[in-house]
Coordinates of C-alpha atoms and ligand atoms in Angstrom, one line a residue:
M347 CA 91.5 59.6 -91.5
S348 CA 91.4 62.3 -94.1
A349 CA 90.5 62.6 -97.6
P350 CA 93.4 61.5 -100.2
E351 CA 94.9 64.0 -102.5
R352 CA 94.0 61.8 -105.5
V353 CA 91.1 59.5 -106.2
E354 CA 91.2 56.6 -108.8
I355 CA 88.1 56.6 -111.1
Y356 CA 87.0 53.2 -112.1
D357 CA 84.4 52.9 -114.7
T358 CA 82.0 50.0 -114.8
T359 CA 79.7 51.1 -117.5
L360 CA 80.6 48.3 -119.8
R361 CA 79.8 45.7 -117.1
D362 CA 77.6 47.0 -114.3
G363 CA 76.2 50.0 -116.5
S364 CA 74.9 47.5 -119.1
Q365 CA 72.6 45.8 -116.6
R366 CA 70.5 48.9 -117.1
E367 CA 67.1 48.1 -118.6
G368 CA 67.1 49.0 -122.3
L369 CA 70.9 49.3 -122.6
S370 CA 72.5 46.6 -124.6
L371 CA 75.9 46.8 -126.2
T372 CA 77.4 45.2 -129.1
V373 CA 81.2 44.5 -129.2
E374 CA 81.7 47.5 -131.5
D375 CA 79.8 49.7 -129.2
K376 CA 81.9 48.6 -126.1
L377 CA 85.1 49.4 -128.0
R378 CA 83.8 52.9 -128.8
V379 CA 82.6 53.5 -125.2
A380 CA 86.1 52.5 -124.0
R381 CA 87.8 54.8 -126.4
Q382 CA 85.7 57.6 -125.0
L383 CA 86.4 56.7 -121.4
D384 CA 90.1 56.6 -122.4
S385 CA 90.0 60.1 -123.8
L386 CA 88.2 61.3 -120.6
G387 CA 91.2 59.8 -118.6
V388 CA 89.4 57.5 -116.1
H389 CA 92.0 55.2 -114.5
Y390 CA 90.2 51.9 -114.9
I391 CA 87.8 50.6 -117.4
E392 CA 86.0 47.4 -116.4
G393 CA 85.5 45.7 -119.9
G394 CA 83.2 42.9 -118.7
W395 CA 83.3 39.3 -117.5
P396 CA 85.5 37.1 -119.7
G397 CA 84.0 33.7 -120.3
A398 CA 80.6 34.7 -119.2
N399 CA 79.3 35.3 -122.8
P400 CA 80.7 35.3 -126.1
K401 CA 80.2 39.2 -126.4
D402 CA 82.7 39.9 -123.4
E403 CA 85.2 37.2 -124.8
E404 CA 85.4 38.7 -128.1
F405 CA 85.7 42.1 -126.4
F406 CA 88.9 41.1 -124.3
S407 CA 90.3 39.3 -127.5
R408 CA 90.1 42.5 -129.6
A409 CA 90.8 45.0 -127.1
P410 CA 94.6 44.8 -127.0
G411 CA 94.8 45.1 -130.8
E412 CA 92.0 47.6 -131.4
L413 CA 92.0 49.9 -128.5
N414 CA 95.4 51.2 -127.9
L415 CA 94.4 52.8 -124.6
E416 CA 96.5 55.8 -124.0
F417 CA 95.4 56.5 -120.3
S418 CA 93.2 53.9 -119.0
Q419 CA 93.8 50.4 -117.7
L420 CA 91.4 47.8 -118.9
V421 CA 90.1 45.4 -116.0
A422 CA 88.7 42.0 -116.3
F423 CA 85.7 41.1 -113.8
G424 CA 84.8 37.8 -112.4
S425 CA 84.0 36.0 -109.2
T426 CA 85.9 34.0 -106.5
R427 CA 86.4 30.2 -107.0
R428 CA 83.2 28.0 -106.5
A429 CA 82.3 26.8 -103.3
G430 CA 84.1 23.3 -102.7
G431 CA 86.2 23.6 -105.5
K432 CA 89.9 24.4 -106.1
A433 CA 91.4 27.7 -107.5
D434 CA 93.6 26.1 -109.9
D435 CA 91.0 24.2 -111.9
D436 CA 88.3 27.0 -111.6
E437 CA 87.0 28.1 -114.9
T438 CA 86.0 31.7 -113.7
L439 CA 89.7 32.2 -112.4
K440 CA 91.3 30.7 -115.5
N441 CA 89.2 32.9 -117.9
L442 CA 90.2 35.9 -115.8
V443 CA 93.9 35.1 -116.4
K444 CA 93.2 34.4 -120.1
A445 CA 91.7 37.8 -120.4
N446 CA 95.3 39.1 -120.5
T447 CA 94.7 42.3 -118.4
H448 CA 97.1 43.6 -115.9
T449 CA 94.4 44.1 -113.4
V450 CA 91.3 41.9 -112.5
C451 CA 88.4 42.4 -110.0
I452 CA 86.7 39.7 -108.4
V453 CA 83.5 39.7 -106.5
A454 CA 82.9 38.0 -103.1
K455 CA 80.2 37.5 -100.7
S456 CA 80.6 39.6 -97.5
W457 CA 77.0 39.3 -96.1
D458 CA 76.5 36.1 -94.2
Y459 CA 72.9 35.6 -95.2
H460 CA 73.9 35.4 -98.9
V461 CA 76.6 32.8 -98.1
T462 CA 74.0 30.5 -96.5
E463 CA 71.1 31.3 -98.7
A464 CA 72.5 31.9 -102.1
L465 CA 75.8 30.2 -102.1
N466 CA 74.6 27.4 -99.9
T467 CA 78.0 26.9 -97.9
T468 CA 79.5 27.8 -94.6
L469 CA 80.9 31.1 -93.6
E470 CA 84.4 29.5 -93.2
E471 CA 84.3 28.2 -96.8
A472 CA 83.2 31.5 -98.0
V473 CA 86.2 33.1 -96.4
E474 CA 88.5 30.4 -97.9
M475 CA 87.0 31.1 -101.3
V476 CA 88.4 34.6 -101.1
R477 CA 91.7 33.6 -99.7
D478 CA 92.4 30.9 -102.4
S479 CA 91.2 33.2 -105.2
V480 CA 93.2 36.2 -104.3
A481 CA 96.3 33.9 -103.7
Y482 CA 95.8 32.2 -107.2
L483 CA 95.6 35.5 -109.0
K484 CA 98.4 37.3 -107.2
G485 CA 100.5 34.1 -108.0
K486 CA 99.8 34.9 -111.7
G487 CA 101.3 38.3 -111.3
L488 CA 98.0 40.4 -111.5
D489 CA 96.8 43.3 -109.6
V490 CA 93.7 42.1 -107.8
F491 CA 90.9 44.2 -106.6
L492 CA 88.2 42.6 -104.5
D493 CA 84.6 43.7 -104.7
A494 CA 83.1 42.9 -101.3
E495 CA 79.4 42.4 -102.4
H496 CA 76.7 43.7 -100.1
F497 CA 79.5 44.8 -97.7
F498 CA 77.3 47.6 -96.0
D499 CA 74.3 45.3 -95.6
G500 CA 76.5 42.6 -94.3
Y501 CA 78.4 44.6 -91.9
K502 CA 75.1 45.9 -90.2
R503 CA 74.1 42.2 -89.6
N504 CA 77.4 40.4 -89.1
A505 CA 80.3 42.8 -88.9
D506 CA 82.7 40.1 -87.9
F507 CA 82.1 38.0 -91.1
A508 CA 82.2 41.1 -93.4
M509 CA 85.7 42.1 -91.9
Q510 CA 86.9 38.4 -92.0
V511 CA 86.3 38.6 -95.8
L512 CA 88.3 41.8 -96.1
A513 CA 91.1 40.5 -93.9
A514 CA 91.5 37.3 -96.0
A515 CA 91.9 39.3 -99.1
Q516 CA 94.3 41.7 -97.5
E517 CA 96.6 38.9 -96.1
E518 CA 96.8 37.3 -99.5
G519 CA 97.8 40.7 -101.1
A520 CA 94.7 42.2 -102.7
D521 CA 95.4 45.6 -104.1
R522 CA 92.1 47.2 -103.5
L523 CA 89.4 46.3 -101.0
V524 CA 86.3 47.6 -102.5
L525 CA 83.3 48.2 -100.2
C526 CA 79.9 47.7 -102.2
D527 CA 76.5 48.9 -101.5
T528 CA 74.9 46.3 -103.8
N529 CA 71.3 46.9 -102.8
G530 CA 72.0 50.7 -102.9
G531 CA 69.9 51.4 -99.9
S532 CA 72.6 52.9 -97.6
L533 CA 72.6 56.5 -96.5
P534 CA 75.5 58.9 -96.2
H535 CA 75.7 58.9 -92.2
E536 CA 75.6 55.0 -92.3
V537 CA 78.4 54.9 -94.8
E538 CA 80.4 57.4 -92.7
A539 CA 80.0 55.2 -89.6
I540 CA 80.9 52.1 -91.3
V541 CA 83.7 53.2 -93.5
G542 CA 85.1 54.9 -90.2
D543 CA 85.2 51.5 -88.5
V544 CA 86.6 49.7 -91.3
R545 CA 89.4 52.2 -91.8
S546 CA 90.4 52.2 -88.1
A547 CA 90.5 48.4 -88.1
M548 CA 92.5 48.1 -91.3
P549 CA 94.6 51.3 -91.5
E550 CA 97.1 49.9 -94.0
A551 CA 94.4 48.5 -96.4
A552 CA 93.7 50.4 -99.9
F553 CA 89.9 50.9 -100.2
G554 CA 87.5 51.5 -103.0
C555 CA 83.8 52.0 -103.0
H556 CA 80.8 50.9 -105.3
F557 CA 77.6 52.4 -104.7
H558 CA 74.1 51.9 -106.3
N559 CA 71.6 54.7 -106.3
D560 CA 68.4 52.9 -105.0
A561 CA 68.2 55.6 -102.1
N562 CA 69.4 58.3 -104.4
C563 CA 72.5 58.7 -102.3
A564 CA 75.1 56.9 -104.7
V565 CA 77.0 60.1 -105.3
A566 CA 76.7 61.5 -101.7
N567 CA 77.8 58.2 -100.3
A568 CA 80.9 58.0 -102.6
L569 CA 82.0 61.4 -101.5
A570 CA 81.3 60.5 -97.7
A571 CA 83.6 57.5 -98.4
V572 CA 86.3 59.6 -100.0
R573 CA 86.4 61.9 -97.0
L574 CA 87.3 59.0 -94.7
G575 CA 90.2 57.9 -97.0
V576 CA 88.7 55.6 -99.6
F577 CA 90.7 56.4 -102.7
Q578 CA 88.9 54.3 -105.5
V579 CA 85.4 55.3 -106.7
Q580 CA 83.7 52.9 -108.8
G581 CA 80.7 54.1 -110.9
C582 CA 79.2 54.6 -114.3
I583 CA 79.0 57.4 -116.9
N584 CA 75.5 59.1 -116.7
G585 CA 74.8 56.9 -113.8
Y586 CA 73.8 53.9 -115.8
G587 CA 73.3 50.6 -114.1
E588 CA 70.7 48.1 -112.8
R589 CA 67.5 49.4 -111.3
T590 CA 68.2 53.1 -110.5
G591 CA 71.8 52.9 -111.6
N592 CA 75.4 53.1 -110.2
A593 CA 77.1 56.2 -108.8
N594 CA 77.1 58.7 -111.7
L595 CA 80.7 59.6 -112.4
C596 CA 79.7 62.6 -114.2
S597 CA 78.9 64.0 -110.8
V598 CA 81.5 62.3 -108.8
I599 CA 84.4 63.6 -110.7
P600 CA 83.5 67.3 -110.9
N601 CA 82.4 67.2 -107.0
L602 CA 85.7 65.8 -106.1
A603 CA 87.8 67.8 -108.5
L604 CA 86.0 71.4 -108.4
K605 CA 84.7 71.3 -104.8
M606 CA 87.0 69.0 -102.7
G607 CA 90.2 69.9 -104.5
I608 CA 91.0 66.1 -105.1
E609 CA 92.9 64.9 -108.1
T610 CA 90.8 62.6 -110.2
I611 CA 91.0 62.6 -114.1
P612 CA 93.8 64.8 -115.4
A613 CA 92.7 68.3 -114.7
D614 CA 93.0 69.5 -118.4
R615 CA 90.5 66.8 -119.4
L616 CA 87.8 67.7 -117.2
D617 CA 86.1 70.0 -119.8
R618 CA 85.6 66.6 -121.8
L619 CA 83.1 65.4 -119.4
T620 CA 79.9 66.7 -121.0
P621 CA 80.9 65.8 -124.7
V622 CA 82.1 62.3 -123.5
A623 CA 78.8 62.1 -121.4
H624 CA 76.8 62.9 -124.6
H625 CA 78.8 60.8 -126.9
I626 CA 78.4 57.7 -124.7
A627 CA 74.7 58.3 -124.5
E628 CA 74.7 58.3 -128.1
I629 CA 76.6 55.0 -128.4
V630 CA 74.3 53.3 -126.0
N631 CA 71.3 54.9 -127.7
L632 CA 69.6 56.6 -124.8
T633 CA 68.4 60.2 -124.6
M634 CA 70.3 62.3 -122.0
D635 CA 68.4 63.6 -119.1
P636 CA 68.4 67.4 -119.6
Q637 CA 68.4 67.8 -115.9
Q638 CA 71.4 65.9 -115.2
P639 CA 73.8 67.8 -113.0
F640 CA 76.9 69.2 -114.6
V641 CA 76.4 67.7 -117.9
G642 CA 72.7 68.0 -118.8
S643 CA 71.6 70.4 -121.4
S644 CA 69.4 72.3 -118.7
A645 CA 72.4 72.1 -115.9
F646 CA 73.1 75.8 -116.6
A647 CA 70.0 77.0 -118.3
H648 CA 68.4 80.0 -117.0
K649 CA 64.8 81.0 -117.6
A650 CA 64.0 84.1 -115.6
G651 CA 63.6 86.9 -118.2
L652 CA 64.1 89.6 -115.5
H653 CA 67.3 88.2 -114.2
T654 CA 69.1 87.3 -117.5
S655 CA 71.0 90.4 -117.7
A656 CA 72.2 90.0 -114.1
I657 CA 73.2 86.6 -114.7
A658 CA 75.2 87.6 -117.8
R659 CA 77.0 90.1 -115.7
A660 CA 77.8 88.0 -112.6
S661 CA 77.2 84.3 -113.6
D662 CA 79.0 83.0 -110.5
A663 CA 76.2 84.5 -108.5
Y664 CA 73.7 82.1 -110.2
E665 CA 75.9 79.0 -111.1
H666 CA 77.5 76.6 -108.6
V667 CA 80.4 76.0 -110.9
A668 CA 81.6 77.4 -114.1
P669 CA 79.8 75.6 -116.8
D670 CA 83.1 75.5 -119.2
A671 CA 84.9 73.7 -116.5
V672 CA 83.0 70.6 -117.2
G673 CA 82.7 71.5 -120.9
N674 CA 79.1 72.7 -120.6
L675 CA 77.4 76.1 -121.4
T676 CA 75.3 78.7 -119.9
R677 CA 72.1 78.9 -121.7
F678 CA 69.4 81.5 -121.6
V679 CA 66.0 79.9 -122.3
V680 CA 63.7 81.8 -124.6
S681 CA 60.0 82.1 -123.8
E682 CA 57.5 84.6 -124.4
L683 CA 57.7 85.7 -120.6
A684 CA 61.4 86.7 -121.4
G685 CA 61.9 90.0 -122.9
R686 CA 64.1 92.0 -125.1
S687 CA 67.2 91.2 -122.8
T688 CA 67.0 87.5 -123.2
V689 CA 66.8 87.5 -126.9
Q690 CA 69.6 90.2 -127.2
L691 CA 71.7 87.8 -124.9
R692 CA 71.1 84.8 -126.8
A693 CA 72.1 86.6 -130.2
Q694 CA 75.3 87.7 -128.4
E695 CA 76.1 84.2 -127.2
L696 CA 75.8 83.0 -130.8
G697 CA 77.9 86.1 -132.2
I698 CA 74.9 87.7 -134.1
D699 CA 74.7 91.3 -134.2
L700 CA 71.1 92.5 -133.9
D701 CA 70.5 96.2 -134.4
G702 CA 67.6 98.0 -132.6
K703 CA 65.3 97.6 -135.7
T704 CA 66.0 93.9 -136.1
L705 CA 65.7 93.1 -132.5
A706 CA 62.1 94.8 -132.5
G707 CA 61.3 92.8 -135.6
V708 CA 62.5 89.4 -133.9
L709 CA 60.4 90.3 -130.8
E710 CA 57.3 90.9 -133.0
T711 CA 57.8 87.5 -134.9
L712 CA 58.2 85.6 -131.8
K713 CA 55.0 87.0 -130.4
N714 CA 53.2 86.0 -133.5
L715 CA 54.7 82.6 -133.6
E716 CA 54.2 81.7 -130.1
Y717 CA 50.5 82.8 -130.5
R718 CA 50.3 80.2 -133.3
G719 CA 51.7 77.5 -131.1
Y720 CA 55.4 77.5 -131.5
H721 CA 57.4 77.1 -128.4
F722 CA 60.9 78.1 -128.5
E723 CA 62.2 77.2 -125.2
A724 CA 62.6 73.6 -126.1
A725 CA 63.6 74.4 -129.7
D726 CA 67.1 76.1 -129.5
G727 CA 68.0 75.0 -133.0
S728 CA 64.9 76.7 -134.7
F729 CA 65.4 79.6 -132.5
E730 CA 68.9 80.2 -133.6
L731 CA 67.8 79.7 -137.3
L732 CA 65.1 82.5 -136.6
L733 CA 67.7 84.9 -135.5
R734 CA 70.0 84.2 -138.3
R735 CA 67.2 84.7 -140.8
A736 CA 66.3 88.0 -139.2
T737 CA 69.8 89.3 -140.1
G738 CA 69.3 88.4 -143.7
W739 CA 71.0 84.8 -143.6
E740 CA 69.6 82.3 -145.9
Q741 CA 70.6 78.5 -145.9
D742 CA 72.0 77.4 -149.2
F743 CA 72.1 73.6 -148.6
F744 CA 68.7 73.1 -150.5
K745 CA 65.8 74.8 -151.8
L746 CA 62.6 72.9 -151.6
E747 CA 60.4 72.7 -154.7
S748 CA 58.0 70.1 -153.4
F749 CA 57.6 66.9 -151.6
R750 CA 55.2 64.2 -151.7
V751 CA 54.3 61.4 -149.1
T752 CA 52.3 58.3 -149.7
M753 CA 51.4 55.5 -147.4
E754 CA 49.8 52.2 -148.1
K755 CA 48.2 49.6 -146.0
R756 CA 47.5 46.2 -147.4
A757 CA 45.1 43.7 -146.3
D758 CA 47.9 41.5 -145.0
G759 CA 48.8 44.1 -142.6
E760 CA 51.9 45.4 -144.5
V761 CA 52.4 49.0 -144.2
T762 CA 54.7 51.0 -146.4
T763 CA 55.5 54.6 -146.6
E764 CA 57.3 56.4 -149.6
A765 CA 58.5 60.0 -150.0
T766 CA 59.5 61.6 -153.1
I767 CA 61.3 65.1 -152.8
K768 CA 62.2 67.7 -155.5
L769 CA 64.6 70.3 -154.6
H770 CA 67.4 72.7 -155.9
A771 CA 70.9 72.3 -154.8
A772 CA 74.2 73.6 -156.1
G773 CA 72.6 74.8 -159.2
E774 CA 70.8 71.4 -159.9
R775 CA 67.4 70.1 -159.7
I776 CA 67.3 66.8 -157.8
I777 CA 64.5 64.5 -157.4
A778 CA 65.0 61.7 -154.8
T779 CA 62.7 59.0 -153.6
A780 CA 63.0 56.8 -150.4
E781 CA 61.1 54.4 -148.4
G782 CA 60.8 54.6 -144.5
N783 CA 59.0 53.3 -141.6
G784 CA 56.7 56.3 -141.4
P785 CA 56.3 59.7 -143.1
V786 CA 59.0 61.4 -141.2
H787 CA 61.5 58.8 -141.7
A788 CA 60.8 58.5 -145.4
L789 CA 61.1 62.2 -145.7
D790 CA 64.2 62.2 -143.8
Q791 CA 65.5 59.5 -146.0
A792 CA 64.6 61.2 -149.3
L793 CA 66.2 64.2 -148.1
R794 CA 69.5 62.6 -147.0
R795 CA 69.5 60.9 -150.6
A796 CA 69.1 64.2 -152.5
I797 CA 71.8 66.2 -150.6
G798 CA 73.9 63.6 -148.7
L799 CA 76.6 63.2 -151.4
A800 CA 77.4 67.0 -151.4
H801 CA 77.2 67.1 -147.5
P802 CA 79.1 64.2 -145.9
A803 CA 78.5 65.8 -142.4
L804 CA 75.0 64.7 -142.7
G805 CA 76.2 61.1 -141.9
A806 CA 76.8 62.0 -138.4
I807 CA 73.5 63.9 -137.9
H808 CA 70.5 61.9 -136.8
L809 CA 67.2 62.2 -134.9
T810 CA 67.0 61.0 -131.5
D811 CA 63.4 61.8 -130.5
Y812 CA 60.1 63.0 -132.2
K813 CA 57.3 64.4 -130.1
V814 CA 53.9 65.3 -131.3
R815 CA 51.4 67.5 -129.3
V816 CA 48.0 68.5 -130.3
L817 CA 47.1 72.0 -129.3
D818 CA 43.6 73.3 -128.7
T819 CA 41.8 70.0 -128.6
Q820 CA 38.5 71.7 -128.7
K821 CA 38.9 71.9 -132.4
G822 CA 39.2 68.2 -132.7
T823 CA 40.9 67.0 -135.8
G824 CA 41.2 70.5 -137.0
A825 CA 43.6 71.3 -134.3
V826 CA 47.1 72.6 -134.8
T827 CA 49.8 69.9 -134.3
R828 CA 53.1 71.0 -132.7
V829 CA 56.2 68.6 -133.7
L830 CA 59.4 68.7 -131.7
L831 CA 62.5 66.9 -132.9
D832 CA 65.7 66.2 -131.0
S833 CA 68.7 65.7 -133.0
T834 CA 72.4 65.0 -132.4
D835 CA 75.8 64.9 -134.3
G836 CA 77.3 62.8 -131.6
D837 CA 78.9 65.8 -129.8
R838 CA 76.1 68.3 -129.5
D839 CA 72.2 68.0 -129.3
W840 CA 69.8 70.5 -130.6
S841 CA 65.9 70.7 -130.9
T842 CA 63.6 72.1 -133.6
I843 CA 60.1 72.8 -134.0
G844 CA 57.2 72.8 -136.6
V845 CA 53.5 73.8 -136.1
S846 CA 50.7 73.2 -138.7
E847 CA 47.3 71.9 -139.0
N848 CA 48.9 69.1 -140.9
I849 CA 51.2 66.7 -139.0
I850 CA 53.4 66.0 -141.9
E851 CA 54.0 69.6 -142.8
A852 CA 54.7 70.4 -139.1
S853 CA 57.1 67.5 -139.2
W854 CA 58.8 68.7 -142.4
Q855 CA 59.3 72.0 -140.7
A856 CA 61.0 70.6 -137.7
L857 CA 63.1 68.1 -139.9
S858 CA 64.4 70.7 -142.5
D859 CA 65.4 73.0 -139.5
S860 CA 67.2 70.1 -138.0
I861 CA 69.2 69.4 -141.0
V862 CA 69.9 72.9 -141.8
Y863 CA 71.0 73.6 -138.2
G864 CA 73.2 70.4 -138.1
L865 CA 74.8 71.2 -141.4
R866 CA 75.5 74.9 -140.6
Q867 CA 77.1 73.8 -137.4
A868 CA 79.2 71.3 -139.1
E869 CA 80.3 73.6 -142.0
S870 CA 80.8 76.9 -140.1
P871 CA 82.0 76.1 -136.6
P872 CA 81.1 78.4 -133.9
E873 CA 82.9 81.8 -134.0
Ligands
ZN125 ZN1 77.3 46.9 -108.8

C-alpha cells in the first residue's frame, strides 16, 4: 500500500462548502465559482443536489450551456433510494439522472447507529438501498461515486456493517468508494489504522476520502489517507464548509504536489492557487484569513527587521516552499521596529529606486507618522503610495477641491447620508453628489460618480472591510481615530490607512488612498 502517483481533486465548495454559516450563493455565484475551479484545474466540481432546491435545479440546467468547462467534470450529488422504496421510482435518483452529468455521487449511511436511529430501518435494508441505487445509476451509464457517510465513526463501532456498505457498492460497480469523516473528529493515526484495514480487505477498490475539520486535522487526515493509496481527495477551497469546514484544498493540493511529489491539478496551474482562492472568497463575499497557509496574505510575510536582508539573500532558509509556486509573494512587513533595510527591500520589491537622501527622508516621515498614530504594518497600499510620493510621483486621477457630508435622522427613524464632492480631473472641474448608507459609503459613491466614467477599472475595485480604532482614549472624544480600509479588485487585496481627530477625514484619507492605489495597479501593471 503506497501513495498513488496521481490524486484526483474533488471540490465540493458548491455543495458542502455552502453549508458554512454566512455563505450563501446565487446561481450566478455558483457559475462563477465553477469557472474559477475549472481554471484551477480540479478534476471534479460537485455542483449541488439537483431536485433538492430550485437553485441547484437551475444551476444544473444552465451549466451545460453556460459553463463550457475545459478541464473539470461536473458532478451531481444525491442520496440512495428511500428505505422501503424502489430505485426506479425514486425521485432523488431520477433527479440525479436528469441532471445530465456524466458522474454522480450518492451518500449512504455506513454507521449502524444512524441507520437505526435516523433512517429507522434495518441494517439489511440499508445495504440493499446502496446495492439498488448503485445498480440503477450504473444501469443509466453513469460513473457512480459512493460517499460512505460517517464511515470512520461507523467503522469504530460496527466495522462489519461499514464494510458491507462498501462491498455492496463495489459489487454493483461503484467507481469510487469515498470514506467520509462526517463529524470531523478523527485523528491521523486513527485514519491510518482504518484506511489500512479497509485497503487490505478490498485491495481492488478505488477509494476517495472526505474529511471535515472539527479536530483541525482534515488536511492531515487526507494526506494520511493518500499515503495509504486513497486517490481522490474531496474538500473545499479555503476550507469552507459546515461548522469548522471541510479539508482545505488550498493546503491539500500544494502539500501533495510540492512535498509528496504527487500529481494533482496540472503542474503549470499550481500558481493559480492564490488568485483563485482570493477570487472565490470575493465571489462568496467572505474576507480571506490572512494567516491561511500557502494562499493567505501573511503566509510569506516577514516582520523581523534585523533578518530581512538575510531573508532576501536566502529566502529558502525562511520559507517552507517558494511563494511563487502557489502564486503568492514574499512580503516584508513594515513597522517602526524595522529599519532602513526593510524599507529599502520593500522599495526594491516594488521597483522603486530610493537614493540615500530619499531613503533618509522616508524613514523620518515614517517615524513622524507612526508617532501620530499611523501604522503601516497593516496598510501596505498606503505605504507603497508613500514610497512613490517620496520619489516625486503624484497621482493624476483627481485633485480634491472639497467635500461635504451631511447626515439626517428623522423622527420616524429614517437615517440618510449624502456626500458632495468637488474635484478636478482631466482638466475639468467636476461636482458630484451621492447618497450612501453612511458617510464613507456616500463619499465612496460620490467619488465614483465623479471619476468612474474616465476610469472603468474602478468598477472592479471595492471595499471589503472598514475598521476604526480610537487611539489614546484618555483624551475622550478629542482622541485620534485610525481607520483601516481593506479593498480588492478580485485578484489582489490591499489595505490603506487614515488618521485624524475627525473620523470622516480619517476615512477619506484611507478611501482616497485605496482608490488611487487600485487605479494605479489597474492602469500601470507591476514592472
Ligand atoms: Zn461533508
